[in-house]
Amino acid sequence: MITEIGITAGDIWHCLEGRNEATLDEIVQNAHAKRELVLMSLGWLAREGHVFVRDDNGVYRASLKRK
């Protein structure tokens, strides 16, 4: 399972790379993964300090943390 989470995290990274931010639904669609797996991967990326996730009135949005 950890391998799938890591691969999906990479897919999420690529999805966010060319954007300022994306909604959770957009990420799920672009990552071609189940919503639960995307959530686990986003959590991993957030914990590692690579992404910022915010709640915009019930719509979750994620963006890469830029250095």
GROMACS .gro file of C-alpha atoms in nm, residues 1-13 31-45:
model
   28
    1MET     CA    1   0.000   0.000   0.000
    2ILE     CA    2   0.283   0.241   0.079
    3THR     CA    3   0.407   0.204  -0.280
    4GLU     CA    4   0.064   0.299  -0.419
    5ILE     CA    5   0.052   0.601  -0.189
    6GLY     CA    6   0.396   0.710  -0.307
    7ILE     CA    7   0.312   0.669  -0.674
    8THR     CA    8  -0.012   0.863  -0.629
    9ALA     CA    9   0.177   1.135  -0.440
   10GLY     CA   10   0.398   1.170  -0.748
   11ASP     CA   11   0.090   1.193  -0.970
   12ILE     CA   12  -0.052   1.464  -0.743
   13TRP     CA   13   0.278   1.653  -0.756
   31ALA     CA   14  -0.436   1.136  -1.066
   32HIS     CA   15  -0.660   0.856  -1.196
   33ALA     CA   16  -0.679   0.709  -0.847
   34LYS     CA   17  -0.948   0.637  -0.591
   35ARG     CA   18  -1.042   0.930  -0.371
   36GLU     CA   19  -0.925   0.749  -0.056
   37LEU     CA   20  -0.580   0.689  -0.204
   38VAL     CA   21  -0.555   1.054  -0.312
   39LEU     CA   22  -0.645   1.163   0.041
   40MET     CA   23  -0.375   0.940   0.191
   41SER     CA   24  -0.120   1.071  -0.058
   42LEU     CA   25  -0.216   1.434   0.005
   43GLY     CA   26  -0.178   1.373   0.376
   44TRP     CA   27   0.167   1.232   0.319
   45LEU     CA   28   0.269   1.529   0.103
   0.00000   0.00000   0.00000
